Short mmCIF file of C-alpha atoms in Angstrom, two decimals:
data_model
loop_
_atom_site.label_atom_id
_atom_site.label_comp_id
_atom_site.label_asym_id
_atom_site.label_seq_id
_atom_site.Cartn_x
_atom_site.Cartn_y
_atom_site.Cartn_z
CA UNK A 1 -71.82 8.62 34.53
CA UNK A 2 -69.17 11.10 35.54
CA UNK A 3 -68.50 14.53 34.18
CA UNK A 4 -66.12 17.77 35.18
CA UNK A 5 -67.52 20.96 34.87
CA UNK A 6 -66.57 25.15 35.71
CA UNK A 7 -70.02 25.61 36.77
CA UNK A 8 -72.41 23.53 38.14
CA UNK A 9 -75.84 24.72 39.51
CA UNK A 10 -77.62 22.65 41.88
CA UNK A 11 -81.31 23.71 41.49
CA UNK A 12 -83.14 24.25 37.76
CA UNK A 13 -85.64 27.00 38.99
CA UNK A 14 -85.73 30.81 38.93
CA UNK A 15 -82.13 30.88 41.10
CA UNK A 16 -80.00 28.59 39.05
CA UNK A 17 -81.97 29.82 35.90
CA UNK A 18 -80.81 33.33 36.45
CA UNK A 19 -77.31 32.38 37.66
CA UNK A 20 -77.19 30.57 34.51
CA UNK A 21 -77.55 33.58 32.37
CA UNK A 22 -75.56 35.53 34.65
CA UNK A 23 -72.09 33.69 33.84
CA UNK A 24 -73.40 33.20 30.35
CA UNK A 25 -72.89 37.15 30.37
CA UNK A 26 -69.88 37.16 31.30
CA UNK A 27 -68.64 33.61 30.29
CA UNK A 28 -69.14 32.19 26.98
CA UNK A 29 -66.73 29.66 27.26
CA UNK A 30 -67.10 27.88 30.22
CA UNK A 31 -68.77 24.44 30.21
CA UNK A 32 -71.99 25.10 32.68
CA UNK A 33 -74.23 21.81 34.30
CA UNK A 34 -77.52 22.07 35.68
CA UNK A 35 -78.98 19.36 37.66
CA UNK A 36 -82.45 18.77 39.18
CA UNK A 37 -84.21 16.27 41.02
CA UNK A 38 -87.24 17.44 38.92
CA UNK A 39 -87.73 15.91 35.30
CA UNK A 40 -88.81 19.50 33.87
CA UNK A 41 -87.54 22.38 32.29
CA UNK A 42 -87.70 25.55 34.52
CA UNK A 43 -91.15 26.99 35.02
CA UNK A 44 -92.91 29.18 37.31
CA UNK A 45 -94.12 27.45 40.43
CA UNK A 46 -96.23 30.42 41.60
CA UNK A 47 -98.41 29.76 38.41
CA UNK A 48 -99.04 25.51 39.29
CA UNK A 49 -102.67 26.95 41.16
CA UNK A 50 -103.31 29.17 37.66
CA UNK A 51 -102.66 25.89 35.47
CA UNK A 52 -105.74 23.78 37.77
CA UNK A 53 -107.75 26.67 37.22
CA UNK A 54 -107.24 26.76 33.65
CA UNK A 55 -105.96 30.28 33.87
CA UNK A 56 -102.69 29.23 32.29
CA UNK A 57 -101.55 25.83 30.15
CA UNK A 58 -98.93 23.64 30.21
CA UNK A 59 -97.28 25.34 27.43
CA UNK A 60 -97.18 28.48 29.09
CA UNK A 61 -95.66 27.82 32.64
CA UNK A 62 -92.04 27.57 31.13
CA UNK A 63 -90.06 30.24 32.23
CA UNK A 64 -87.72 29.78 28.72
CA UNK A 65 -88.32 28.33 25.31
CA UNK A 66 -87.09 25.12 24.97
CA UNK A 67 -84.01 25.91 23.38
CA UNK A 68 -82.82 27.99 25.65
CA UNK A 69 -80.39 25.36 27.52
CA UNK A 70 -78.99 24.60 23.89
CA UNK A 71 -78.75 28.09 22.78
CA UNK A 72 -76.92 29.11 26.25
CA UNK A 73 -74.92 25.57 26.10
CA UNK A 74 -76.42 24.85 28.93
CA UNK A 75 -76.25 20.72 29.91
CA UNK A 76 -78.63 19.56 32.46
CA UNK A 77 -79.14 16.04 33.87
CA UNK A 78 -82.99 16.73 35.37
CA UNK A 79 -84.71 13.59 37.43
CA UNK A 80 -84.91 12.26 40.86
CA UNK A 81 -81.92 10.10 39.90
CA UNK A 82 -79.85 13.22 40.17
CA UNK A 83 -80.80 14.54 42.84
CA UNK A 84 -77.56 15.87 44.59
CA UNK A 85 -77.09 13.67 47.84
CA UNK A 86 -73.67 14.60 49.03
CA UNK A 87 -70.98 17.66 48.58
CA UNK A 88 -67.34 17.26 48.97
CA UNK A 89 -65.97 20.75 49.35
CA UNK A 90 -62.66 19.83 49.75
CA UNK A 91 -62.80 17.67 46.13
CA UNK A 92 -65.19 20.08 44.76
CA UNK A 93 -67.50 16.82 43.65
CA UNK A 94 -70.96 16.54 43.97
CA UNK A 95 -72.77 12.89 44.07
CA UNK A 96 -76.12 11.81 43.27
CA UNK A 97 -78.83 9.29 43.89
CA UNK A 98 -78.07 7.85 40.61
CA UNK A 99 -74.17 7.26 41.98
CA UNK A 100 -73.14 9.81 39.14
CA UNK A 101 -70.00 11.92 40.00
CA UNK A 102 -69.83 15.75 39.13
CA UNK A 103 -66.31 17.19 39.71
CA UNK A 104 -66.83 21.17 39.70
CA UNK A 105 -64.51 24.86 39.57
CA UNK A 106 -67.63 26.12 41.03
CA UNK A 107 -70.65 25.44 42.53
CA UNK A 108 -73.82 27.01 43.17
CA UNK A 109 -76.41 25.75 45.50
CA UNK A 110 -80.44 26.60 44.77
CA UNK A 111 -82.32 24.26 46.14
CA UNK A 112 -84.88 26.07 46.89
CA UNK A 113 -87.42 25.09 50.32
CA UNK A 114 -88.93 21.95 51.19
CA UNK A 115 -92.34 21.65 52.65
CA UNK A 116 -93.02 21.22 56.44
CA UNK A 117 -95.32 18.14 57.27
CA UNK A 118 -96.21 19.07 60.60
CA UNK A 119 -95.81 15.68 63.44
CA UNK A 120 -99.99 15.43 63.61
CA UNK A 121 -100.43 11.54 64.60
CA UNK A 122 -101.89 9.95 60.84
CA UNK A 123 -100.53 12.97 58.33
CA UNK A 124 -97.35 10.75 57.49
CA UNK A 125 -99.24 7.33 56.80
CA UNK A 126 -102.22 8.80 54.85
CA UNK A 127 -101.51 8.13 50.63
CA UNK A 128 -103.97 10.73 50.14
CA UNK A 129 -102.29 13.48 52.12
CA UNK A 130 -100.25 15.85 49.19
CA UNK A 131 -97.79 18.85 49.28
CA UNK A 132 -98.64 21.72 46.84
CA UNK A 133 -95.18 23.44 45.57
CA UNK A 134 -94.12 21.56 42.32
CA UNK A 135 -95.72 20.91 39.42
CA UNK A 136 -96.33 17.19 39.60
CA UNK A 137 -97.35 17.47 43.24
CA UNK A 138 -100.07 19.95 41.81
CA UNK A 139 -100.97 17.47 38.46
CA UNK A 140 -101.38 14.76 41.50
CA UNK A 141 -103.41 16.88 43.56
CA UNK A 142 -105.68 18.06 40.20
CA UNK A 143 -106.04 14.13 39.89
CA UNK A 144 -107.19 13.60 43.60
CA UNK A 145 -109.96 15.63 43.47
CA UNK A 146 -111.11 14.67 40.11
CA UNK A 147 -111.41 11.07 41.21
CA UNK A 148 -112.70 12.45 45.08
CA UNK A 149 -115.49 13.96 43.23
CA UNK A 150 -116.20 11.02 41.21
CA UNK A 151 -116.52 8.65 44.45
CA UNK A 152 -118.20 10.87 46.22
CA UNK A 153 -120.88 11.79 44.02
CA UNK A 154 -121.31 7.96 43.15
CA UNK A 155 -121.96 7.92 46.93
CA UNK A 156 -124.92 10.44 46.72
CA UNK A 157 -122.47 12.96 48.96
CA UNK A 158 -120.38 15.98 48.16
CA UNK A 159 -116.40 15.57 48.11
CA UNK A 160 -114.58 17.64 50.15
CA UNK A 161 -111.12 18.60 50.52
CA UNK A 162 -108.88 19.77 53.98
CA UNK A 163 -106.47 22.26 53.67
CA UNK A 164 -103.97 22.13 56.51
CA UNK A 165 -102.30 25.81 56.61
CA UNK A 166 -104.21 29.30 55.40
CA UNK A 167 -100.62 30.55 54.29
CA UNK A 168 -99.96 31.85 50.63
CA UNK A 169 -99.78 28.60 49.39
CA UNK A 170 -102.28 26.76 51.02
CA UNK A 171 -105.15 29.08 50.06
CA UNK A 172 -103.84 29.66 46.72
CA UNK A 173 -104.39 25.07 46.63
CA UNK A 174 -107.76 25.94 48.38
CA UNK A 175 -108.63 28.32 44.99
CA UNK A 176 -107.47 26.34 42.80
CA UNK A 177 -109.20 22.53 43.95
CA UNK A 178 -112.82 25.04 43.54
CA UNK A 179 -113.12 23.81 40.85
CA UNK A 180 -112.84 19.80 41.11
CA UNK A 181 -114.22 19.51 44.55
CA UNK A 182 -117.71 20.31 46.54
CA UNK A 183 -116.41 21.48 49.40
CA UNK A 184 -113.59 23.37 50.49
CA UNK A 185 -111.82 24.03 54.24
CA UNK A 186 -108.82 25.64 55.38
CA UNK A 187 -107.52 25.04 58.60
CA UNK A 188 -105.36 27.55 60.17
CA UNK A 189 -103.35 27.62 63.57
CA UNK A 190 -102.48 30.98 63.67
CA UNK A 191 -105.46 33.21 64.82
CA UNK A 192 -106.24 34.52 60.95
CA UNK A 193 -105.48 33.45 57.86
CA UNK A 194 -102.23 34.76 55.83
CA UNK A 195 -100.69 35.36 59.08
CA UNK A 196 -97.56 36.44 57.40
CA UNK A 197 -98.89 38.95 55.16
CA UNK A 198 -102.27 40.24 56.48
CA UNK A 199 -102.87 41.87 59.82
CA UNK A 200 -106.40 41.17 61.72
CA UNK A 201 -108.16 42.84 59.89
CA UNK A 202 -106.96 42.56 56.10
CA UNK A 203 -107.43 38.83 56.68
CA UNK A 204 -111.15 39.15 57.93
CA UNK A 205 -112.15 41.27 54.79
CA UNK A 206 -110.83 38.62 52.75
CA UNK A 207 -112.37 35.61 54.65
CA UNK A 208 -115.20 36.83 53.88
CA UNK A 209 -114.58 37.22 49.84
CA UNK A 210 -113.50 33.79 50.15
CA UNK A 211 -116.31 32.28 51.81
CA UNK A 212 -118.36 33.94 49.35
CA UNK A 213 -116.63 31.62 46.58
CA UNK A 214 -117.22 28.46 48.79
CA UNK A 215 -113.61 28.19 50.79
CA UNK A 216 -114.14 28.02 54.27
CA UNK A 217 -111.37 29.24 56.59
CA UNK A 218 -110.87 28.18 60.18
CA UNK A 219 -108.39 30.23 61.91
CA UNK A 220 -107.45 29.02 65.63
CA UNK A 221 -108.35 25.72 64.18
CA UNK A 222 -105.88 23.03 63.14
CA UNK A 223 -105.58 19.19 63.17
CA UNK A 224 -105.08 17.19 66.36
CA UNK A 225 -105.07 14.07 64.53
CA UNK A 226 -106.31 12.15 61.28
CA UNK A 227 -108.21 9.24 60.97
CA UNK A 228 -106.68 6.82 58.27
CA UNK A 229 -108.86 3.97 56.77
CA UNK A 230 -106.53 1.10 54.52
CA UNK A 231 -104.03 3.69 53.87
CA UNK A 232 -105.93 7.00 53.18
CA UNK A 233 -107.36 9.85 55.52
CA UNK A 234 -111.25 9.97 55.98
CA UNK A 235 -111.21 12.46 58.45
CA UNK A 236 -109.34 15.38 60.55
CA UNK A 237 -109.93 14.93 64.47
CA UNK A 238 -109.75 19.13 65.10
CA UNK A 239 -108.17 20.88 68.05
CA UNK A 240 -112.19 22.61 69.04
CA UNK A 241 -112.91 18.84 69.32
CA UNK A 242 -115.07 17.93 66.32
CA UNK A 243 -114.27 15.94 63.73
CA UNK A 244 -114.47 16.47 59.61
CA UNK A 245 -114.45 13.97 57.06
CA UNK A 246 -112.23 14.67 54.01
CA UNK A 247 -111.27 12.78 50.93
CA UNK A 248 -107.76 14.10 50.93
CA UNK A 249 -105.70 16.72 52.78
CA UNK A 250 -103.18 19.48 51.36
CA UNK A 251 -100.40 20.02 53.71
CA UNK A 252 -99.43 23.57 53.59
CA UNK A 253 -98.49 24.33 56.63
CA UNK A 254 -95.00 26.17 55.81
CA UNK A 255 -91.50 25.66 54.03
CA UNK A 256 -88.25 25.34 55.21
CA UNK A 257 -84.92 26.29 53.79
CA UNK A 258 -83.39 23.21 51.27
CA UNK A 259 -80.12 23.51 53.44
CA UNK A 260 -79.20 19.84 54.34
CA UNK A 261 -76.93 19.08 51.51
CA UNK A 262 -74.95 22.10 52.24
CA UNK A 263 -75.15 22.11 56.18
CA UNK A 264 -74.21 18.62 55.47
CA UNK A 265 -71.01 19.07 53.99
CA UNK A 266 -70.36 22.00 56.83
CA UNK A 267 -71.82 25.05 55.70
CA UNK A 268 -72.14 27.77 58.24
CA UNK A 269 -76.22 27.90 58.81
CA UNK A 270 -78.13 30.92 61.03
CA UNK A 271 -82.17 30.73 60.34
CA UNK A 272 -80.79 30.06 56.10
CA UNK A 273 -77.14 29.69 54.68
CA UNK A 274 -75.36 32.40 55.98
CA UNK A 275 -73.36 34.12 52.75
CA UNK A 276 -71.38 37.43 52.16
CA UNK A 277 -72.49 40.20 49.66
CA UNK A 278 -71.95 37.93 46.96
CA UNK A 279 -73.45 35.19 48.10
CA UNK A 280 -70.69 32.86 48.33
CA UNK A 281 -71.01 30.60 51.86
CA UNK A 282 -68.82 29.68 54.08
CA UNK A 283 -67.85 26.51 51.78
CA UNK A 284 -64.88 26.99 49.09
CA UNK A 285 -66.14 27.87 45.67
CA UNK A 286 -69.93 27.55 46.35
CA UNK A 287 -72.40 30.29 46.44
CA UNK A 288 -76.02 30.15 47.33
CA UNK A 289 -79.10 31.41 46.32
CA UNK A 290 -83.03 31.72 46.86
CA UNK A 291 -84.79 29.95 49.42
CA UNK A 292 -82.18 28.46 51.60
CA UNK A 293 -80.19 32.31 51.79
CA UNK A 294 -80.68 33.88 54.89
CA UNK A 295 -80.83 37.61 54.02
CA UNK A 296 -81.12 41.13 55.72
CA UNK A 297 -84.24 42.50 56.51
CA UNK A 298 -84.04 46.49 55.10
CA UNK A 299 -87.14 47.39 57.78
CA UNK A 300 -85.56 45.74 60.67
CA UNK A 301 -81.94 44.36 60.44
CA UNK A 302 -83.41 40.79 61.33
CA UNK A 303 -82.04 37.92 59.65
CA UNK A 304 -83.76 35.69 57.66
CA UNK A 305 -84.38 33.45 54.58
CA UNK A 306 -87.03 35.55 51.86
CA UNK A 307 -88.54 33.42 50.08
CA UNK A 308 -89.63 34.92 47.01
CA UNK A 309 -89.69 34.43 43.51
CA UNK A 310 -88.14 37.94 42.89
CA UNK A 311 -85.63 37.47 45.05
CA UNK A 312 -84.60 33.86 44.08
CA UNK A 313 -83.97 35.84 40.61
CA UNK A 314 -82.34 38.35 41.75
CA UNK A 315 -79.61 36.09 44.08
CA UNK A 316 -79.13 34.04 41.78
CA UNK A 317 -77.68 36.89 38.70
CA UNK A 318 -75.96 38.51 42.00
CA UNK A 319 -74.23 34.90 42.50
CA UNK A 320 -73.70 33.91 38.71
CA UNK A 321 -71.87 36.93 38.19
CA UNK A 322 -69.71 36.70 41.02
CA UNK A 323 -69.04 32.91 39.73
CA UNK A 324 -68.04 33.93 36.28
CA UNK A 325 -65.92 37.11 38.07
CA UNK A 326 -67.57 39.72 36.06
CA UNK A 327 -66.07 43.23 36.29
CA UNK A 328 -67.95 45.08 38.92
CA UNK A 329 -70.27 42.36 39.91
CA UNK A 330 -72.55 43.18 41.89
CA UNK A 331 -73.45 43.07 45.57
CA UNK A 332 -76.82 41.70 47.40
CA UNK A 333 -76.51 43.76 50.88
CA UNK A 334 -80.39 43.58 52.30
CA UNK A 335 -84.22 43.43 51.25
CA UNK A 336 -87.71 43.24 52.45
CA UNK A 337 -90.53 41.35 51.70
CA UNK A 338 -93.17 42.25 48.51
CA UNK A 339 -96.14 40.06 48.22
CA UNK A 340 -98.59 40.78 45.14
CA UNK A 341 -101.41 37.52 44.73
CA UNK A 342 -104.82 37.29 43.92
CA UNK A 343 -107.79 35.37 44.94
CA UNK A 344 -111.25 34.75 42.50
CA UNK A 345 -111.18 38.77 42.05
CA UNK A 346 -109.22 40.23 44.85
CA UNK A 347 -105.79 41.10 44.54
CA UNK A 348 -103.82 41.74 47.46
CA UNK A 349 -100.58 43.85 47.70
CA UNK A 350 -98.25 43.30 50.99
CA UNK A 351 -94.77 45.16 51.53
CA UNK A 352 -92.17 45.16 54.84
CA UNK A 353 -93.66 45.68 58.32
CA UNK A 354 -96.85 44.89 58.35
CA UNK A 355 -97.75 43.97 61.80
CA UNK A 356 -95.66 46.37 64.13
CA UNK A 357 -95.03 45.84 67.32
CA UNK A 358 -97.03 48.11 69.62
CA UNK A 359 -94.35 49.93 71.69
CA UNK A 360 -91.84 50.10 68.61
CA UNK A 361 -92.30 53.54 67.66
CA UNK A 362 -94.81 52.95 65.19
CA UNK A 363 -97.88 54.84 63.83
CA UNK A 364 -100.50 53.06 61.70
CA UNK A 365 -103.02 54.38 59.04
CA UNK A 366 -105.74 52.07 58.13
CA UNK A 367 -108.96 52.63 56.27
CA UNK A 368 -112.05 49.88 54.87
CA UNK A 369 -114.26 50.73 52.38
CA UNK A 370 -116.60 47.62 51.60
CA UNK A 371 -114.02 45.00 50.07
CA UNK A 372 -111.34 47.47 49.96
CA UNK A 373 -108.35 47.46 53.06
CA UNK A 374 -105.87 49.51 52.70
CA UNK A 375 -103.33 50.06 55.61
CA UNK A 376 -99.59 52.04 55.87
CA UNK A 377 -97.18 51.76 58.17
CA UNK A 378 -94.87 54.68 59.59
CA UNK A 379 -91.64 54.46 61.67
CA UNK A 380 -89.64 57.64 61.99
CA UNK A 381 -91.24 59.63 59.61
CA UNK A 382 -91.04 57.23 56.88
CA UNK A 383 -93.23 54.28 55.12
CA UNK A 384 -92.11 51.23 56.45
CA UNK A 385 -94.97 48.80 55.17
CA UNK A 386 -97.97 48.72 53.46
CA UNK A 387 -101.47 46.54 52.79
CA UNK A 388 -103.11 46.73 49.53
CA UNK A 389 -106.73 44.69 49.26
CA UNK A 390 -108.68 45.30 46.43
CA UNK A 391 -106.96 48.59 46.03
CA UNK A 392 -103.41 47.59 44.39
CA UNK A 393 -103.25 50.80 41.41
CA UNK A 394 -99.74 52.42 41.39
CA UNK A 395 -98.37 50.02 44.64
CA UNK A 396 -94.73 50.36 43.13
CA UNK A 397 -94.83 53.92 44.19
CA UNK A 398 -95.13 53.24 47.86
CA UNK A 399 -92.79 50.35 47.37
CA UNK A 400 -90.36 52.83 46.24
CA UNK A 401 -91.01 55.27 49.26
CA UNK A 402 -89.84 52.29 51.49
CA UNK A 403 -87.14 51.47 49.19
CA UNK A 404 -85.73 54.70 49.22
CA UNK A 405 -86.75 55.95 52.39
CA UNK A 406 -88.46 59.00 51.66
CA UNK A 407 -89.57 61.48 54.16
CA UNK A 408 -93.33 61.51 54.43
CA UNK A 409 -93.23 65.54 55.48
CA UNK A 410 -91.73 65.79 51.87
CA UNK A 411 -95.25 64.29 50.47
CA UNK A 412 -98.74 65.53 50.08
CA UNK A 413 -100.86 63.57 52.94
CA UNK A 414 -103.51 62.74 50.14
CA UNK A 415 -101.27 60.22 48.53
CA UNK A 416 -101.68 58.03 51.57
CA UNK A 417 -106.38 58.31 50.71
CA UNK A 418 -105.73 58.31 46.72
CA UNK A 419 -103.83 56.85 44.17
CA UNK A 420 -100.65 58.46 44.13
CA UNK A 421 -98.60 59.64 41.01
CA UNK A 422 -95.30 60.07 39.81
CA UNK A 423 -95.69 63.99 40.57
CA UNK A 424 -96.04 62.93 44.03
CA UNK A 425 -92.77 62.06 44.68
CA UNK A 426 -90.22 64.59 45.69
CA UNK A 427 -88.66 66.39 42.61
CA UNK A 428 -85.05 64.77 42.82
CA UNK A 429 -86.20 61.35 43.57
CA UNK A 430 -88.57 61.64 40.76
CA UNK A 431 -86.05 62.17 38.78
CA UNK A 432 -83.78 59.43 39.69
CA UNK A 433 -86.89 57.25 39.51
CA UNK A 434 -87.94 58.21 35.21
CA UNK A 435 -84.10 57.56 34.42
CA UNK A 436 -83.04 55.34 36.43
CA UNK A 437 -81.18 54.02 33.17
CA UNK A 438 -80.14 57.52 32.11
CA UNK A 439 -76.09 57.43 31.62
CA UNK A 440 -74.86 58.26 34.93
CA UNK A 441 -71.83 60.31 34.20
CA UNK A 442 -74.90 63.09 33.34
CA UNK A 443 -76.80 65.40 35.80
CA UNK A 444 -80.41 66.36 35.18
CA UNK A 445 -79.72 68.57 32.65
CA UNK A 446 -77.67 65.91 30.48
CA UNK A 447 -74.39 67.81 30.84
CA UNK A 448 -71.41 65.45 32.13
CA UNK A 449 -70.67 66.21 35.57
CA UNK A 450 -66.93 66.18 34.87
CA UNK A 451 -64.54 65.22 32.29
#
């Protein structure tokens, strides 16, 4: 099979969905391929833990109807057999497993992250050992512990499942397997769990909700080792020296950027794909977006990947439109992390610096109040991060005060110990902020500012 397309997007998630609609904007005509190693339409990955929970179904995971890939004359070839395997820049052709031959005008790469199996002696010859970021990798998982349970309770025992990594991910797969196994652990290098988007003392609040639900989190504590019997993990040989049986592990100890096919074919690489404003890398006539981009940090100027479901969107309509050449397309310069999950009944809210550095100029408010954390942090007279636990009413608004840098000397102090309010915000930004859409050859009063 063989075809020649303008557009072809290498990734069918929330980039390469949202690139998608971003030529269709601009580009009717132009024939458009998707292609996915993934059998699927699109859907939400962040919602795989809600669908073993029963909090959402199968039929509501997909992030389009079904007839949104004819409507948008979209094709798509979706299946391991077409996987991408090689990029030829220079013939603007893409290969895949299957030996099918894509010749492309343009090409956009969003391929997302891979999971990190981390080199503990057993992890890679244990069957029973499962990643938890697509859907059938969660369906397999679901299926694990069902049959876990089953053994184990034929046994007269509880069933018990290890979960190596207390990130996002891993203890969003610890919430989720509640309900199918006995017995729950999280293992956790890093001295507290979320160690990316808690400080010490967020994460020990909500340790301690968790353990209440039956997860039990180890920070400090990973695997040295696991014990494999015919082909299947038993037990995790810890690094305080004791050992735990298991019926199966999660690994979720990280991600990486999806980068080989591009660094492959010689794309310039820093800690993600390096790209301009538009996205475009250093290949001809292929942009990137999601996962693999490395981005600027707004707080700190660092560079880095963000890997983010709002940001995958947002790349990927920044890089569609430059593909299709809209008029005034526009330009993805820097951002900062946002982090809004729950757990059981918490909710947690995370934005920017979190966990300053002590001599960097920064001053820290924090306050607990039973299973509520809340915690700001100032650099320069400004809101530079924030932690929400259990107390997550109106977090836009100090999203908004990093976003736009506001002064905190132009704020009341009591928005920082109480909800805050639109009124709270300083009178011109509060006006930019309730129309935001308003035509913008107006000023506040609706006259035009010139003719």
């Amino acid at each position: 099979m063989a075809a020649s397309v303008d557009y072809l997007i290498i990734g069918n998630s929330a980039a390469g969905i949202s690139a998608a609609e971003a030529i269709r904007k601009t580009d009717r005509e132009g024939s458009v391929l998707i292609v996915g190693s993934e059998p699927h339409s699109a859907y939400g990955r962040p919602l795989i833990s809600y669908l073993l929970e029963g909090k959402t179904t199968l039929d509501e995971i997909w992030l389009k109807p079904e007839d949104f890939y004819e409507k948008n004359r979209l094709e798509r070839w979706l299946g391991p057999e077409f996987q991408v395997t090689r990029l030829d820049p220079a013939a603007h052709r893409a290969i895949c497993t299957g030996g099918e031959q894509i010749e492309y005008r343009r090409c956009l790469l969003a391929t997302g992250s891979v999971p990190f199996m981390p080199p503990i002696p057993g992890l890679g010859q244990a069957a029973n050992v499962y990643p938890f970021i697509t859907l059938d990798q969660a369906l397999s998982v679901q299926e694990a512990a069902r049959a876990a349970t089953e053994r184990a309770h034929g046994a007269n025992r509880p069933s018990r499942c290890v979960v190596i990594g207390a990130g996002l991910i891993g203890l969003k797969a610890a919430e989720a397997l509640c309900g199918f196994v006995d017995e729950v652990a999280v293992l956790e290098m890093a001295p507290r769990i979320l160690p990316a988007v808690l400080d010490q003392e967020g994460a020990q609040v909500l340790q301690r909700q968790l353990a209440s639900r039956g997860i039990t989190c180890l920070p400090g504590v990973t695997a040295a080792s696991i014990e494999v019997e015919q082909g299947s993990a038993v037990a995790c040989h810890l690094t305080d020296d004791t050992v735990m049986a298991c019926d199966f592990i999660v690994a979720a100890v990280g991600v990486r950027p999806n980068s080989t096919l591009a660094v492959e074919a010689g794309a310039r690489q820093g800690r993600g794909l390096v790209c301009d404003e538009h996205l475009r890398t250093s290949l001809a006539d292929v942009w990137a977006a999601g996962d693999l981009v490395q981005v600027t940090d707004a707080i700190d100027g660092s560079q880095h990947p963000l890997a983010l479901w709002p940001a995958a969107v947002a790349q990927g309509g920044v890089a569609g439109a430059a593909m299709a050449e809209a008029p005034e397309a526009p330009a993805y310069s820097s951002a900062f992390a946002v982090n809004a999950v729950d757990f059981f009944d918490s909710s947690l809210l995370t934005a920017g610096c979190i966990n300053p550095l002590d001599d960097g100029g920064f001053t820290v408010k924090t306050e607990v109040d039973g299973d509520a954390y809340v915690k700001f942090v100032f650099r320069e007279g400004r809101l530079v991060g924030y932690i929400l636990l259990n107390r997550s009413a109106n977090a836009g608004i100090y999203t908004a005060l990093i976003e736009n840098a506001v002064p905190v000397d132009q704020l009341d102090p009591a928005m920082f110990s109480a909800t805050p309010e639109n009124l709270d915000f300083p009178q011109p930004l509060r006006w930019a902020r309730l129309h935001r859409f308003y035509p913008t050859d107006r000023d506040q009063r609706g006259w035009k500012e010139s003719c």
